[in-house]
PDB file of C-alpha atoms in Angstrom:
ATOM      1  CA  MET A   1     -11.999   2.268  -1.803  1.00 80.00           C
ATOM      2  CA  ILE A   2      -8.871   0.350  -2.661  1.00 95.00           C
ATOM      3  CA  GLU A   3      -8.216   0.171  -6.373  1.00 96.00           C
ATOM      4  CA  THR A   4      -6.418  -2.668  -8.099  1.00 97.00           C
ATOM      5  CA  VAL A   5      -3.271  -2.039 -10.139  1.00 98.00           C
ATOM      6  CA  THR A   6      -1.724  -4.378 -12.665  1.00 98.00           C
ATOM      7  CA  ASP A   7       1.528  -4.886 -14.482  1.00 98.00           C
ATOM      8  CA  GLU A   8       0.193  -2.470 -17.067  1.00 98.00           C
ATOM      9  CA  THR A   9      -0.844   0.301 -14.688  1.00 98.00           C
ATOM     10  CA  PHE A  10       1.816  -0.073 -11.963  1.00 98.00           C
ATOM     11  CA  GLU A  11       4.194   2.531 -13.388  1.00 97.00           C
ATOM     12  CA  SER A  12       1.583   5.218 -13.946  1.00 97.00           C
ATOM     13  CA  ARG A  13      -0.427   4.613 -10.789  1.00 97.00           C
ATOM     14  CA  VAL A  14       2.455   3.908  -8.352  1.00 98.00           C
ATOM     15  CA  LEU A  15       5.851   4.842  -9.646  1.00 97.00           C
ATOM     16  CA  ARG A  16       4.705   8.179 -11.144  1.00 97.00           C
ATOM     17  CA  ALA A  17       2.081   8.966  -8.492  1.00 97.00           C
ATOM     18  CA  PRO A  18       2.114  12.555  -7.188  1.00 96.00           C
ATOM     19  CA  GLY A  19       1.877  11.368  -3.550  1.00 96.00           C
ATOM     20  CA  PRO A  20       2.613   8.389  -1.346  1.00 98.00           C
ATOM     21  CA  VAL A  21       1.130   5.053  -2.460  1.00 98.00           C
ATOM     22  CA  LEU A  22       0.887   1.965  -0.279  1.00 98.00           C
ATOM     23  CA  VAL A  23       0.855  -1.161  -2.456  1.00 98.00           C
ATOM     24  CA  ASP A  24      -0.702  -4.291  -1.036  1.00 98.00           C
ATOM     25  CA  PHE A  25       0.995  -7.145  -2.884  1.00 98.00           C
ATOM     26  CA  THR A  26      -1.601  -9.852  -2.387  1.00 98.00           C
ATOM     27  CA  ALA A  27      -2.980 -13.147  -3.665  1.00 97.00           C
ATOM     28  CA  THR A  28      -6.471 -14.616  -3.552  1.00 95.00           C
ATOM     29  CA  TRP A  29      -5.219 -17.889  -2.048  1.00 96.00           C
ATOM     30  CA  CYS A  30      -3.413 -16.130   0.851  1.00 97.00           C
ATOM     31  CA  PRO A  31      -5.332 -16.206   4.186  1.00 97.00           C
ATOM     32  CA  PRO A  32      -3.209 -13.406   5.839  1.00 97.00           C
ATOM     33  CA  CYS A  33      -3.883 -11.263   2.779  1.00 97.00           C
ATOM     34  CA  ARG A  34      -7.632 -11.622   3.393  1.00 96.00           C
ATOM     35  CA  MET A  35      -7.130 -10.772   7.072  1.00 96.00           C
ATOM     36  CA  ILE A  36      -5.391  -7.471   6.342  1.00 97.00           C
ATOM     37  CA  LYS A  37      -7.918  -6.202   3.746  1.00 97.00           C
ATOM     38  CA  PRO A  38     -10.262  -4.661   6.371  1.00 97.00           C
ATOM     39  CA  VAL A  39      -7.301  -2.974   8.073  1.00 97.00           C
ATOM     40  CA  LEU A  40      -6.229  -1.439   4.754  1.00 98.00           C
ATOM     41  CA  ALA A  41      -9.819  -0.368   3.972  1.00 97.00           C
ATOM     42  CA  GLU A  42      -9.996   1.489   7.304  1.00 97.00           C
ATOM     43  CA  LEU A  43      -6.632   3.147   6.741  1.00 98.00           C
ATOM     44  CA  ALA A  44      -7.688   4.211   3.234  1.00 97.00           C
ATOM     45  CA  VAL A  45     -10.564   6.150   4.789  1.00 97.00           C
ATOM     46  CA  GLU A  46      -8.567   7.496   7.739  1.00 96.00           C
ATOM     47  CA  LEU A  47      -5.649   8.656   5.630  1.00 97.00           C
ATOM     48  CA  ALA A  48      -7.573   9.842   2.590  1.00 95.00           C
ATOM     49  CA  GLY A  49      -5.875  12.814   0.989  1.00 95.00           C
ATOM     50  CA  ARG A  50      -2.518  11.851   2.495  1.00 96.00           C
ATOM     51  CA  LEU A  51      -2.123   8.255   1.274  1.00 97.00           C
ATOM     52  CA  GLU A  52      -3.445   6.209  -1.601  1.00 97.00           C
ATOM     53  CA  ILE A  53      -3.716   2.451  -1.074  1.00 98.00           C
ATOM     54  CA  VAL A  54      -3.795   0.079  -4.013  1.00 98.00           C
ATOM     55  CA  ALA A  55      -3.748  -3.705  -4.343  1.00 98.00           C
ATOM     56  CA  LEU A  56      -1.749  -5.789  -6.823  1.00 98.00           C
ATOM     57  CA  ASP A  57      -2.505  -9.514  -7.233  1.00 98.00           C
ATOM     58  CA  VAL A  58       0.865 -11.200  -7.638  1.00 97.00           C
ATOM     59  CA  ASP A  59      -0.566 -14.061  -9.666  1.00 97.00           C
ATOM     60  CA  ASP A  60      -2.294 -11.714 -12.108  1.00 97.00           C
ATOM     61  CA  SER A  61       0.626  -9.251 -12.299  1.00 97.00           C
ATOM     62  CA  PRO A  62       3.879 -11.178 -11.685  1.00 97.00           C
ATOM     63  CA  LYS A  63       6.170  -8.675 -13.472  1.00 97.00           C
ATOM     64  CA  ALA A  64       5.469  -5.810 -11.044  1.00 97.00           C
ATOM     65  CA  ALA A  65       5.718  -8.130  -8.045  1.00 96.00           C
ATOM     66  CA  ALA A  66       9.043  -9.570  -9.282  1.00 96.00           C
ATOM     67  CA  ALA A  67      10.434  -6.096 -10.046  1.00 94.00           C
ATOM     68  CA  ALA A  68       9.528  -5.058  -6.463  1.00 94.00           C
ATOM     69  CA  GLY A  69      11.286  -8.112  -5.057  1.00 94.00           C
ATOM     70  CA  VAL A  70       8.170  -9.431  -3.348  1.00 95.00           C
ATOM     71  CA  MET A  71       8.830 -12.845  -1.867  1.00 91.00           C
ATOM     72  CA  GLY A  72       5.875 -13.310   0.538  1.00 93.00           C
ATOM     73  CA  MET A  73       2.335 -12.106   0.901  1.00 95.00           C
ATOM     74  CA  PRO A  74       1.026  -9.876   2.077  1.00 97.00           C
ATOM     75  CA  THR A  75       3.787  -7.368   1.455  1.00 98.00           C
ATOM     76  CA  LEU A  76       2.891  -3.753   1.944  1.00 98.00           C
ATOM     77  CA  SER A  77       5.326  -1.430   0.217  1.00 98.00           C
ATOM     78  CA  LEU A  78       5.107   2.350   0.606  1.00 98.00           C
ATOM     79  CA  TYR A  79       6.258   4.218  -2.506  1.00 98.00           C
ATOM     80  CA  VAL A  80       7.202   7.882  -2.382  1.00 98.00           C
ATOM     81  CA  ASP A  81       8.453   9.498  -5.588  1.00 96.00           C
ATOM     82  CA  GLY A  82       8.676   6.055  -7.210  1.00 97.00           C
ATOM     83  CA  GLN A  83      10.870   4.541  -4.522  1.00 97.00           C
ATOM     84  CA  VAL A  84      10.090   2.121  -1.718  1.00 97.00           C
ATOM     85  CA  VAL A  85      10.640   3.959   1.574  1.00 97.00           C
ATOM     86  CA  THR A  86       9.310   1.302   3.928  1.00 97.00           C
ATOM     87  CA  GLN A  87       7.851  -2.176   3.837  1.00 96.00           C
ATOM     88  CA  VAL A  88       5.742  -4.377   6.045  1.00 96.00           C
ATOM     89  CA  VAL A  89       5.629  -8.131   5.403  1.00 96.00           C
ATOM     90  CA  GLY A  90       2.820 -10.206   6.819  1.00 95.00           C
ATOM     91  CA  ALA A  91      -0.532  -9.334   8.327  1.00 95.00           C
ATOM     92  CA  ARG A  92      -0.190  -6.684  11.050  1.00 95.00           C
ATOM     93  CA  PRO A  93      -2.593  -4.736  13.245  1.00 96.00           C
ATOM     94  CA  LYS A  94      -3.767  -1.385  11.962  1.00 97.00           C
ATOM     95  CA  ALA A  95      -1.662   0.510  14.496  1.00 97.00           C
ATOM     96  CA  ALA A  96       1.500  -1.218  13.282  1.00 97.00           C
ATOM     97  CA  VAL A  97       0.786  -0.501   9.614  1.00 97.00           C
ATOM     98  CA  ARG A  98      -0.142   3.101  10.374  1.00 97.00           C
ATOM     99  CA  ALA A  99       3.058   3.580  12.461  1.00 97.00           C
ATOM    100  CA  ALA A 100       5.158   2.178   9.619  1.00 97.00           C
ATOM    101  CA  VAL A 101       3.792   4.653   7.050  1.00 97.00           C
ATOM    102  CA  GLU A 102       2.858   7.733   9.067  1.00 96.00           C
ATOM    103  CA  GLN A 103       6.320   9.317   9.128  1.00 95.00           C
ATOM    104  CA  PHE A 104       6.468   9.314   5.318  1.00 97.00           C
ATOM    105  CA  LEU A 105       3.062  11.012   4.768  1.00 96.00           C
ATOM    106  CA  PRO A 106       2.428  14.674   4.236  1.00 92.00           C
ATOM    107  CA  VAL A 107       1.207  16.572   7.287  1.00 86.00           C
ATOM    108  CA  ASP A 108      -2.519  16.552   7.809  1.00 75.00           C
ATOM    109  CA  ASN A 109      -3.243  20.294   7.762  1.00 58.00           C
ATOM    110  CA  SER A 110      -6.673  19.875   9.378  1.00 56.00           C
ATOM    111  CA  VAL A 111      -5.057  18.368  12.457  1.00 49.00           C
ATOM    112  CA  ALA A 112      -2.289  20.948  12.505  1.00 45.00           C
ATOM    113  CA  ALA A 113      -4.804  23.794  12.253  1.00 45.00           C
ATOM    114  CA  ALA A 114      -6.796  22.471  15.193  1.00 45.00           C
ATOM    115  CA  ARG A 115      -3.791  22.674  17.513  1.00 43.00           C
TER     116      ARG A 115
END
């Protein structure tokens, strides 16, 4: 499940998170944002334990979006140790989003052990 973060929870849930967090900067009026939601839901399941995915509505939480420099939606920003390490702007296929974030995620030990 993809949780929602707000201006009030952004620092604790994203900037001080113990692991990588992909933030979906989104808006209810944005058609590409709606298109990418199922992609992010699938990735949340596939990358569980390695990546947390959260959503932030830019209209409801403009301070966090402005501080992140978000200019268009959807913007997917991957935070590691409180810093943006990569960003994807616009709706993209699942493979493209996964490829953008995979190199920054911890190794999946279950896959490594199977080799």
